[in-house]
Amino acid sequence: MVILDKINKYYSSGGEKIHVIDNVSAILPDTGLVFILGPSGSGKSTLLNLLGGLDNPDSGDIWIENRKLSSFTKAEKTAYLNSYLGFVFQEYNILKDLSLRENIILALEIQKHSRKEINKRFKEIINAVELNGLEKRKVSQLSGGQKQRIAIARALIKQPKMIIADEPTGNLDSETSKNIFNLFKELSKERLIVIVSHDVESAEIYADQIIHMGMGGEAHEEENN
Ligand code: ADP
Ligand code: MG
């Protein structure tokens, strides 16, 4: 279980201190799809980055399976980033000179997994994200939706317990977005997926839980049935 306990985050801009995250608490389930919703500038990405350990709160604690993220040793933090968590960003972060396959298995190669294990996981993953048959394609020959699937595959192949995604459908048309949200929904049956979005309609359709961020940094949580 992941718990956000009274999280506060401030930024200074032009001598002014802004309260970006104002005492936000939430309990996130082990599996399911959680949306962080709110207008532009309401602190959604900031909250996601705190959850991803990319930044630290000014006060409050993030609990990952009964341990404070702030108490992790350097090695534990690395394991958290490399194995526990998978990141999916809007810009895909795909390397254009590599093939679809090379992009997806990169993390496993860096982690020095065996060839056999890499091949096994790769097969499973491209089935799950429905990219079969495109293994040899160059990234430049793929659509936006296919590139986003690569980004999701790249997160998934690490078999993370939690995937966080910042506006993962921000560059996609509505039909492709629907497909990506359906994919996240399916994948969230076996892991926690936290998506930042400003798409209220999609949140109502796909989310199990919604964290609404307001412009004053405050938030409220809602079950979505
Ligand atoms: P959202 O993702 O909801 O659009 P952000 O979390 O990116 O919002 O930003 C929330 C607020 O914090 C904005 O006013 C933004 O300008 C400010 N902000 C974000 N990151 C920084 C930073 N590194 N330094 C100063 N201000 C920041
Ligand atoms: Mg953002």
Short mmCIF file of N, CA and C in Angstrom, two decimals, residues 57-209:
data_model
loop_
_atom_site.label_atom_id
_atom_site.label_comp_id
_atom_site.label_asym_id
_atom_site.label_seq_id
_atom_site.Cartn_x
_atom_site.Cartn_y
_atom_site.Cartn_z
N PRO A 57 9.06 16.10 -0.53
CA PRO A 57 8.11 17.05 0.05
C PRO A 57 8.81 17.93 1.09
N ASP A 58 8.26 19.13 1.34
CA ASP A 58 8.80 19.98 2.41
C ASP A 58 8.35 19.49 3.77
N SER A 59 7.16 18.91 3.81
CA SER A 59 6.74 18.20 5.03
C SER A 59 5.76 17.11 4.64
N GLY A 60 5.53 16.19 5.57
CA GLY A 60 4.66 15.05 5.31
C GLY A 60 5.47 13.86 4.84
N ASP A 61 4.82 12.71 4.83
CA ASP A 61 5.52 11.47 4.49
C ASP A 61 4.81 10.69 3.39
N ILE A 62 5.62 10.03 2.57
CA ILE A 62 5.09 9.07 1.61
C ILE A 62 5.50 7.69 2.11
N TRP A 63 4.51 6.85 2.35
CA TRP A 63 4.77 5.51 2.86
C TRP A 63 4.65 4.51 1.72
N ILE A 64 5.70 3.75 1.49
CA ILE A 64 5.68 2.69 0.49
C ILE A 64 5.76 1.37 1.26
N GLU A 65 4.67 0.63 1.24
CA GLU A 65 4.62 -0.64 1.96
C GLU A 65 5.21 -0.53 3.36
N ASN A 66 4.63 0.33 4.14
CA ASN A 66 4.98 0.48 5.56
C ASN A 66 6.34 1.09 5.86
N ARG A 67 6.96 1.67 4.82
CA ARG A 67 8.23 2.36 5.10
C ARG A 67 8.18 3.75 4.49
N LYS A 68 8.77 4.71 5.22
CA LYS A 68 8.82 6.06 4.69
C LYS A 68 9.82 6.14 3.55
N LEU A 69 9.39 6.73 2.44
CA LEU A 69 10.28 6.91 1.29
C LEU A 69 11.52 7.73 1.69
N SER A 70 11.32 8.68 2.61
CA SER A 70 12.43 9.55 3.04
C SER A 70 13.48 8.78 3.84
N SER A 71 13.13 7.57 4.31
CA SER A 71 14.09 6.81 5.12
C SER A 71 14.85 5.78 4.28
N PHE A 72 14.53 5.70 2.98
CA PHE A 72 15.22 4.73 2.13
C PHE A 72 16.71 5.07 2.03
N THR A 73 17.55 4.04 2.07
CA THR A 73 18.97 4.25 1.80
C THR A 73 19.13 4.50 0.29
N LYS A 74 20.31 4.89 -0.10
CA LYS A 74 20.56 5.16 -1.51
C LYS A 74 20.26 3.92 -2.37
N ALA A 75 20.69 2.75 -1.87
CA ALA A 75 20.46 1.50 -2.61
C ALA A 75 18.96 1.18 -2.70
N GLU A 76 18.25 1.43 -1.61
CA GLU A 76 16.80 1.16 -1.62
C GLU A 76 16.08 2.12 -2.57
N LYS A 77 16.55 3.35 -2.57
CA LYS A 77 15.95 4.34 -3.48
C LYS A 77 16.17 3.93 -4.93
N THR A 78 17.36 3.46 -5.23
CA THR A 78 17.66 2.99 -6.59
C THR A 78 16.77 1.81 -6.95
N ALA A 79 16.61 0.88 -6.02
CA ALA A 79 15.74 -0.28 -6.28
C ALA A 79 14.30 0.18 -6.49
N TYR A 80 13.90 1.17 -5.70
CA TYR A 80 12.53 1.71 -5.84
C TYR A 80 12.34 2.27 -7.25
N LEU A 81 13.30 3.06 -7.70
CA LEU A 81 13.19 3.69 -9.03
C LEU A 81 13.33 2.67 -10.15
N ASN A 82 14.18 1.67 -9.99
CA ASN A 82 14.47 0.74 -11.08
C ASN A 82 13.52 -0.45 -11.15
N SER A 83 13.02 -0.89 -10.01
CA SER A 83 12.23 -2.12 -10.01
C SER A 83 10.79 -1.94 -9.55
N TYR A 84 10.60 -1.16 -8.50
CA TYR A 84 9.26 -1.02 -7.94
C TYR A 84 8.38 -0.16 -8.84
N LEU A 85 9.01 0.85 -9.44
CA LEU A 85 8.28 1.87 -10.19
C LEU A 85 8.53 1.79 -11.68
N GLY A 86 7.49 2.06 -12.45
CA GLY A 86 7.66 2.28 -13.88
C GLY A 86 7.12 3.65 -14.23
N PHE A 87 7.86 4.41 -15.03
CA PHE A 87 7.43 5.76 -15.42
C PHE A 87 6.95 5.76 -16.87
N VAL A 88 5.86 6.47 -17.12
CA VAL A 88 5.42 6.69 -18.51
C VAL A 88 5.16 8.19 -18.66
N PHE A 89 5.87 8.81 -19.60
CA PHE A 89 5.69 10.24 -19.80
C PHE A 89 5.05 10.53 -21.14
N GLN A 90 4.59 11.73 -21.29
CA GLN A 90 3.89 12.13 -22.50
C GLN A 90 4.81 12.15 -23.71
N GLU A 91 6.05 12.54 -23.52
CA GLU A 91 6.97 12.67 -24.66
C GLU A 91 7.58 11.33 -25.05
N TYR A 92 7.07 10.29 -24.45
CA TYR A 92 7.50 8.90 -24.75
C TYR A 92 8.93 8.60 -24.32
N ASN A 93 9.84 9.55 -24.42
CA ASN A 93 11.27 9.30 -24.15
C ASN A 93 11.78 8.09 -24.93
N ILE A 94 11.39 7.99 -26.16
CA ILE A 94 11.82 6.87 -27.00
C ILE A 94 13.05 7.28 -27.79
N LEU A 95 13.98 6.34 -27.91
CA LEU A 95 15.21 6.62 -28.63
C LEU A 95 15.00 6.28 -30.11
N LYS A 96 15.11 7.30 -30.93
CA LYS A 96 14.73 7.17 -32.34
C LYS A 96 15.62 6.23 -33.13
N ASP A 97 16.88 6.11 -32.71
CA ASP A 97 17.80 5.28 -33.49
C ASP A 97 17.69 3.80 -33.15
N LEU A 98 16.89 3.49 -32.14
CA LEU A 98 16.74 2.08 -31.76
C LEU A 98 15.42 1.55 -32.32
N SER A 99 15.35 0.24 -32.49
CA SER A 99 14.11 -0.39 -32.95
C SER A 99 13.12 -0.44 -31.79
N LEU A 100 11.90 -0.83 -32.12
CA LEU A 100 10.87 -1.01 -31.10
C LEU A 100 11.36 -1.96 -30.00
N ARG A 101 11.92 -3.10 -30.45
CA ARG A 101 12.40 -4.10 -29.48
C ARG A 101 13.51 -3.53 -28.59
N GLU A 102 14.47 -2.87 -29.23
CA GLU A 102 15.61 -2.34 -28.47
C GLU A 102 15.15 -1.31 -27.44
N ASN A 103 14.17 -0.50 -27.81
CA ASN A 103 13.65 0.49 -26.87
C ASN A 103 13.03 -0.18 -25.65
N ILE A 104 12.28 -1.26 -25.91
CA ILE A 104 11.53 -1.89 -24.82
C ILE A 104 12.44 -2.65 -23.86
N ILE A 105 13.47 -3.31 -24.40
CA ILE A 105 14.30 -4.16 -23.52
C ILE A 105 15.47 -3.41 -22.88
N LEU A 106 15.60 -2.14 -23.21
CA LEU A 106 16.74 -1.35 -22.72
C LEU A 106 16.99 -1.49 -21.22
N ALA A 107 15.91 -1.32 -20.44
CA ALA A 107 16.08 -1.35 -18.98
C ALA A 107 16.60 -2.70 -18.51
N LEU A 108 16.13 -3.78 -19.15
CA LEU A 108 16.58 -5.11 -18.73
C LEU A 108 18.03 -5.35 -19.12
N GLU A 109 18.41 -4.79 -20.25
CA GLU A 109 19.81 -4.94 -20.66
C GLU A 109 20.73 -4.21 -19.69
N ILE A 110 20.30 -3.01 -19.30
CA ILE A 110 21.10 -2.25 -18.35
C ILE A 110 21.21 -3.02 -17.03
N GLN A 111 20.09 -3.67 -16.65
CA GLN A 111 20.10 -4.44 -15.39
C GLN A 111 20.76 -5.81 -15.57
N LYS A 112 21.28 -6.09 -16.74
CA LYS A 112 22.02 -7.32 -17.01
C LYS A 112 21.21 -8.59 -16.77
N HIS A 113 19.97 -8.59 -17.20
CA HIS A 113 19.19 -9.82 -17.15
C HIS A 113 19.68 -10.76 -18.25
N SER A 114 19.41 -12.06 -18.11
CA SER A 114 19.87 -13.03 -19.11
C SER A 114 19.09 -12.84 -20.41
N ARG A 115 19.72 -13.25 -21.52
CA ARG A 115 19.09 -13.17 -22.83
C ARG A 115 17.74 -13.90 -22.84
N LYS A 116 17.74 -15.07 -22.18
CA LYS A 116 16.53 -15.90 -22.13
C LYS A 116 15.38 -15.16 -21.43
N GLU A 117 15.72 -14.58 -20.29
CA GLU A 117 14.72 -13.84 -19.51
C GLU A 117 14.20 -12.63 -20.30
N ILE A 118 15.12 -11.94 -20.95
CA ILE A 118 14.74 -10.76 -21.73
C ILE A 118 13.78 -11.17 -22.85
N ASN A 119 14.11 -12.24 -23.57
CA ASN A 119 13.25 -12.69 -24.67
C ASN A 119 11.87 -13.10 -24.18
N LYS A 120 11.84 -13.79 -23.06
CA LYS A 120 10.57 -14.25 -22.49
C LYS A 120 9.69 -13.05 -22.13
N ARG A 121 10.29 -12.12 -21.40
CA ARG A 121 9.49 -10.96 -20.97
C ARG A 121 9.06 -10.12 -22.17
N PHE A 122 9.95 -9.99 -23.14
CA PHE A 122 9.61 -9.16 -24.31
C PHE A 122 8.38 -9.72 -25.02
N LYS A 123 8.35 -11.04 -25.20
CA LYS A 123 7.21 -11.68 -25.87
C LYS A 123 5.91 -11.40 -25.13
N GLU A 124 5.97 -11.56 -23.81
CA GLU A 124 4.77 -11.34 -22.98
C GLU A 124 4.30 -9.89 -23.11
N ILE A 125 5.27 -8.99 -23.07
CA ILE A 125 4.93 -7.56 -23.03
C ILE A 125 4.34 -7.09 -24.35
N ILE A 126 4.92 -7.50 -25.48
CA ILE A 126 4.35 -6.97 -26.73
C ILE A 126 2.98 -7.55 -27.00
N ASN A 127 2.71 -8.73 -26.43
CA ASN A 127 1.34 -9.24 -26.48
C ASN A 127 0.41 -8.35 -25.67
N ALA A 128 0.85 -8.06 -24.45
CA ALA A 128 0.01 -7.28 -23.52
C ALA A 128 -0.32 -5.91 -24.10
N VAL A 129 0.63 -5.27 -24.77
CA VAL A 129 0.37 -3.92 -25.29
C VAL A 129 0.01 -3.95 -26.78
N GLU A 130 -0.16 -5.16 -27.31
CA GLU A 130 -0.60 -5.35 -28.70
C GLU A 130 0.29 -4.63 -29.72
N LEU A 131 1.57 -4.95 -29.64
CA LEU A 131 2.52 -4.43 -30.64
C LEU A 131 3.13 -5.57 -31.45
N ASN A 132 2.52 -6.76 -31.39
CA ASN A 132 3.06 -7.92 -32.12
C ASN A 132 3.19 -7.60 -33.61
N GLY A 133 4.25 -8.10 -34.18
CA GLY A 133 4.43 -7.95 -35.62
C GLY A 133 5.18 -6.67 -35.99
N LEU A 134 5.38 -5.78 -35.01
CA LEU A 134 6.05 -4.50 -35.31
C LEU A 134 7.48 -4.47 -34.77
N GLU A 135 7.96 -5.64 -34.31
CA GLU A 135 9.25 -5.70 -33.62
C GLU A 135 10.39 -5.03 -34.38
N LYS A 136 10.39 -5.18 -35.71
CA LYS A 136 11.55 -4.70 -36.48
C LYS A 136 11.37 -3.27 -36.99
N ARG A 137 10.18 -2.71 -36.77
CA ARG A 137 9.93 -1.35 -37.25
C ARG A 137 10.87 -0.34 -36.60
N LYS A 138 11.22 0.65 -37.38
CA LYS A 138 11.94 1.79 -36.80
C LYS A 138 10.91 2.65 -36.09
N VAL A 139 11.35 3.32 -35.04
CA VAL A 139 10.44 4.15 -34.27
C VAL A 139 9.80 5.23 -35.14
N SER A 140 10.57 5.71 -36.11
CA SER A 140 10.04 6.78 -36.98
C SER A 140 8.88 6.31 -37.86
N GLN A 141 8.71 4.99 -37.95
CA GLN A 141 7.62 4.45 -38.77
C GLN A 141 6.40 4.07 -37.94
N LEU A 142 6.34 4.58 -36.72
CA LEU A 142 5.22 4.23 -35.85
C LEU A 142 4.32 5.43 -35.58
N SER A 143 3.06 5.15 -35.25
CA SER A 143 2.10 6.21 -34.92
C SER A 143 2.29 6.66 -33.47
N GLY A 144 1.65 7.77 -33.11
CA GLY A 144 1.71 8.27 -31.74
C GLY A 144 1.22 7.24 -30.73
N GLY A 145 0.12 6.57 -31.07
CA GLY A 145 -0.43 5.56 -30.17
C GLY A 145 0.53 4.40 -29.99
N GLN A 146 1.17 4.00 -31.09
CA GLN A 146 2.14 2.90 -31.00
C GLN A 146 3.35 3.30 -30.17
N LYS A 147 3.78 4.56 -30.33
CA LYS A 147 4.93 5.02 -29.53
C LYS A 147 4.57 5.05 -28.05
N GLN A 148 3.33 5.45 -27.76
CA GLN A 148 2.94 5.48 -26.35
C GLN A 148 2.89 4.05 -25.80
N ARG A 149 2.49 3.09 -26.63
CA ARG A 149 2.50 1.69 -26.21
C ARG A 149 3.93 1.21 -25.92
N ILE A 150 4.88 1.69 -26.71
CA ILE A 150 6.29 1.35 -26.43
C ILE A 150 6.68 1.88 -25.06
N ALA A 151 6.29 3.12 -24.79
CA ALA A 151 6.64 3.73 -23.50
C ALA A 151 6.02 2.93 -22.35
N ILE A 152 4.80 2.47 -22.56
CA ILE A 152 4.13 1.66 -21.52
C ILE A 152 4.84 0.31 -21.40
N ALA A 153 5.17 -0.29 -22.55
CA ALA A 153 5.87 -1.58 -22.55
C ALA A 153 7.21 -1.46 -21.81
N ARG A 154 7.88 -0.35 -22.04
CA ARG A 154 9.18 -0.15 -21.42
C ARG A 154 9.08 -0.07 -19.90
N ALA A 155 7.97 0.54 -19.43
CA ALA A 155 7.75 0.58 -17.98
C ALA A 155 7.39 -0.82 -17.48
N LEU A 156 6.51 -1.49 -18.22
CA LEU A 156 5.98 -2.79 -17.79
C LEU A 156 7.01 -3.90 -17.73
N ILE A 157 7.97 -3.86 -18.63
CA ILE A 157 8.90 -4.99 -18.74
C ILE A 157 9.74 -5.15 -17.48
N LYS A 158 9.82 -4.09 -16.69
CA LYS A 158 10.53 -4.18 -15.41
C LYS A 158 9.68 -4.87 -14.34
N GLN A 159 8.42 -5.21 -14.71
CA GLN A 159 7.46 -5.82 -13.79
C GLN A 159 7.30 -5.00 -12.50
N PRO A 160 7.02 -3.72 -12.66
CA PRO A 160 6.91 -2.87 -11.47
C PRO A 160 5.59 -3.10 -10.73
N LYS A 161 5.60 -2.78 -9.44
CA LYS A 161 4.37 -2.87 -8.65
C LYS A 161 3.50 -1.65 -8.88
N MET A 162 4.14 -0.55 -9.29
CA MET A 162 3.39 0.69 -9.50
C MET A 162 3.88 1.38 -10.77
N ILE A 163 2.93 1.84 -11.58
CA ILE A 163 3.29 2.61 -12.76
C ILE A 163 2.74 4.02 -12.59
N ILE A 164 3.57 5.03 -12.83
CA ILE A 164 3.06 6.39 -12.79
C ILE A 164 3.20 7.01 -14.18
N ALA A 165 2.16 7.73 -14.58
CA ALA A 165 2.11 8.26 -15.94
C ALA A 165 1.62 9.70 -15.90
N ASP A 166 2.41 10.60 -16.50
CA ASP A 166 2.05 12.02 -16.50
C ASP A 166 1.45 12.39 -17.86
N GLU A 167 0.16 12.65 -17.89
CA GLU A 167 -0.56 13.01 -19.12
C GLU A 167 -0.19 12.06 -20.27
N PRO A 168 -0.38 10.75 -20.07
CA PRO A 168 0.10 9.79 -21.07
C PRO A 168 -0.64 9.87 -22.41
N THR A 169 -1.80 10.51 -22.42
CA THR A 169 -2.54 10.60 -23.68
C THR A 169 -2.60 12.03 -24.19
N GLY A 170 -1.75 12.88 -23.59
CA GLY A 170 -1.78 14.31 -23.91
C GLY A 170 -1.57 14.65 -25.39
N ASN A 171 -0.82 13.80 -26.09
CA ASN A 171 -0.54 14.09 -27.51
C ASN A 171 -1.35 13.23 -28.46
N LEU A 172 -2.33 12.49 -27.93
CA LEU A 172 -3.02 11.50 -28.77
C LEU A 172 -4.45 11.94 -29.07
N ASP A 173 -4.97 11.50 -30.22
CA ASP A 173 -6.37 11.80 -30.55
C ASP A 173 -7.28 10.98 -29.63
N SER A 174 -8.57 11.29 -29.65
CA SER A 174 -9.45 10.73 -28.62
C SER A 174 -9.64 9.23 -28.78
N GLU A 175 -9.65 8.73 -30.01
CA GLU A 175 -9.80 7.28 -30.22
C GLU A 175 -8.57 6.53 -29.69
N THR A 176 -7.39 7.05 -30.01
CA THR A 176 -6.15 6.42 -29.54
C THR A 176 -6.05 6.52 -28.02
N SER A 177 -6.48 7.65 -27.47
CA SER A 177 -6.47 7.83 -26.01
C SER A 177 -7.33 6.77 -25.34
N LYS A 178 -8.48 6.52 -25.94
CA LYS A 178 -9.41 5.52 -25.39
C LYS A 178 -8.72 4.15 -25.33
N ASN A 179 -8.02 3.81 -26.39
CA ASN A 179 -7.32 2.53 -26.43
C ASN A 179 -6.26 2.45 -25.34
N ILE A 180 -5.53 3.55 -25.17
CA ILE A 180 -4.47 3.58 -24.15
C ILE A 180 -5.08 3.47 -22.74
N PHE A 181 -6.18 4.19 -22.50
CA PHE A 181 -6.82 4.09 -21.18
C PHE A 181 -7.36 2.68 -20.93
N ASN A 182 -7.91 2.05 -21.98
CA ASN A 182 -8.38 0.67 -21.83
C ASN A 182 -7.23 -0.26 -21.48
N LEU A 183 -6.08 -0.02 -22.11
CA LEU A 183 -4.89 -0.82 -21.81
C LEU A 183 -4.47 -0.63 -20.35
N PHE A 184 -4.41 0.64 -19.90
CA PHE A 184 -4.07 0.91 -18.50
C PHE A 184 -5.05 0.22 -17.56
N LYS A 185 -6.33 0.27 -17.93
CA LYS A 185 -7.37 -0.34 -17.08
C LYS A 185 -7.10 -1.83 -16.91
N GLU A 186 -6.82 -2.49 -18.04
CA GLU A 186 -6.54 -3.92 -18.01
C GLU A 186 -5.29 -4.21 -17.15
N LEU A 187 -4.24 -3.42 -17.39
CA LEU A 187 -2.98 -3.64 -16.67
C LEU A 187 -3.11 -3.35 -15.18
N SER A 188 -4.07 -2.50 -14.82
CA SER A 188 -4.21 -2.11 -13.41
C SER A 188 -4.89 -3.20 -12.58
N LYS A 189 -5.33 -4.27 -13.23
CA LYS A 189 -5.88 -5.39 -12.45
C LYS A 189 -4.78 -6.07 -11.64
N GLU A 190 -3.54 -5.93 -12.09
CA GLU A 190 -2.44 -6.62 -11.42
C GLU A 190 -1.42 -5.69 -10.78
N ARG A 191 -1.64 -4.39 -10.86
CA ARG A 191 -0.69 -3.46 -10.27
C ARG A 191 -1.37 -2.12 -10.07
N LEU A 192 -0.70 -1.25 -9.32
CA LEU A 192 -1.24 0.10 -9.14
C LEU A 192 -0.77 1.00 -10.28
N ILE A 193 -1.71 1.70 -10.89
CA ILE A 193 -1.35 2.66 -11.93
C ILE A 193 -1.90 4.03 -11.55
N VAL A 194 -1.02 5.01 -11.49
CA VAL A 194 -1.41 6.37 -11.14
C VAL A 194 -1.20 7.26 -12.36
N ILE A 195 -2.29 7.86 -12.82
CA ILE A 195 -2.24 8.67 -14.04
C ILE A 195 -2.58 10.12 -13.73
N VAL A 196 -1.72 11.04 -14.15
CA VAL A 196 -2.04 12.46 -14.10
C VAL A 196 -2.76 12.82 -15.39
N SER A 197 -3.88 13.53 -15.25
CA SER A 197 -4.66 13.88 -16.43
C SER A 197 -5.52 15.10 -16.12
N HIS A 198 -5.93 15.83 -17.18
CA HIS A 198 -6.96 16.83 -16.91
C HIS A 198 -8.26 16.43 -17.60
N ASP A 199 -8.34 15.16 -18.01
CA ASP A 199 -9.47 14.64 -18.75
C ASP A 199 -10.51 14.06 -17.79
N VAL A 200 -11.43 14.92 -17.37
CA VAL A 200 -12.43 14.55 -16.36
C VAL A 200 -13.30 13.39 -16.83
N GLU A 201 -13.69 13.44 -18.09
CA GLU A 201 -14.57 12.40 -18.63
C GLU A 201 -13.91 11.03 -18.57
N SER A 202 -12.66 10.94 -19.02
CA SER A 202 -11.96 9.66 -18.99
C SER A 202 -11.79 9.17 -17.56
N ALA A 203 -11.51 10.10 -16.65
CA ALA A 203 -11.36 9.71 -15.24
C ALA A 203 -12.63 9.06 -14.74
N GLU A 204 -13.78 9.65 -15.10
CA GLU A 204 -15.04 9.08 -14.63
C GLU A 204 -15.28 7.69 -15.20
N ILE A 205 -14.80 7.47 -16.43
CA ILE A 205 -14.99 6.16 -17.05
C ILE A 205 -14.02 5.12 -16.47
N TYR A 206 -12.75 5.50 -16.35
CA TYR A 206 -11.71 4.49 -16.10
C TYR A 206 -11.20 4.41 -14.66
N ALA A 207 -11.32 5.49 -13.91
CA ALA A 207 -10.65 5.52 -12.60
C ALA A 207 -11.38 4.68 -11.56
N ASP A 208 -10.59 4.06 -10.67
CA ASP A 208 -11.16 3.45 -9.47
C ASP A 208 -11.19 4.49 -8.36
N GLN A 209 -10.25 5.41 -8.43
CA GLN A 209 -10.13 6.44 -7.39
C GLN A 209 -9.62 7.71 -8.06
#
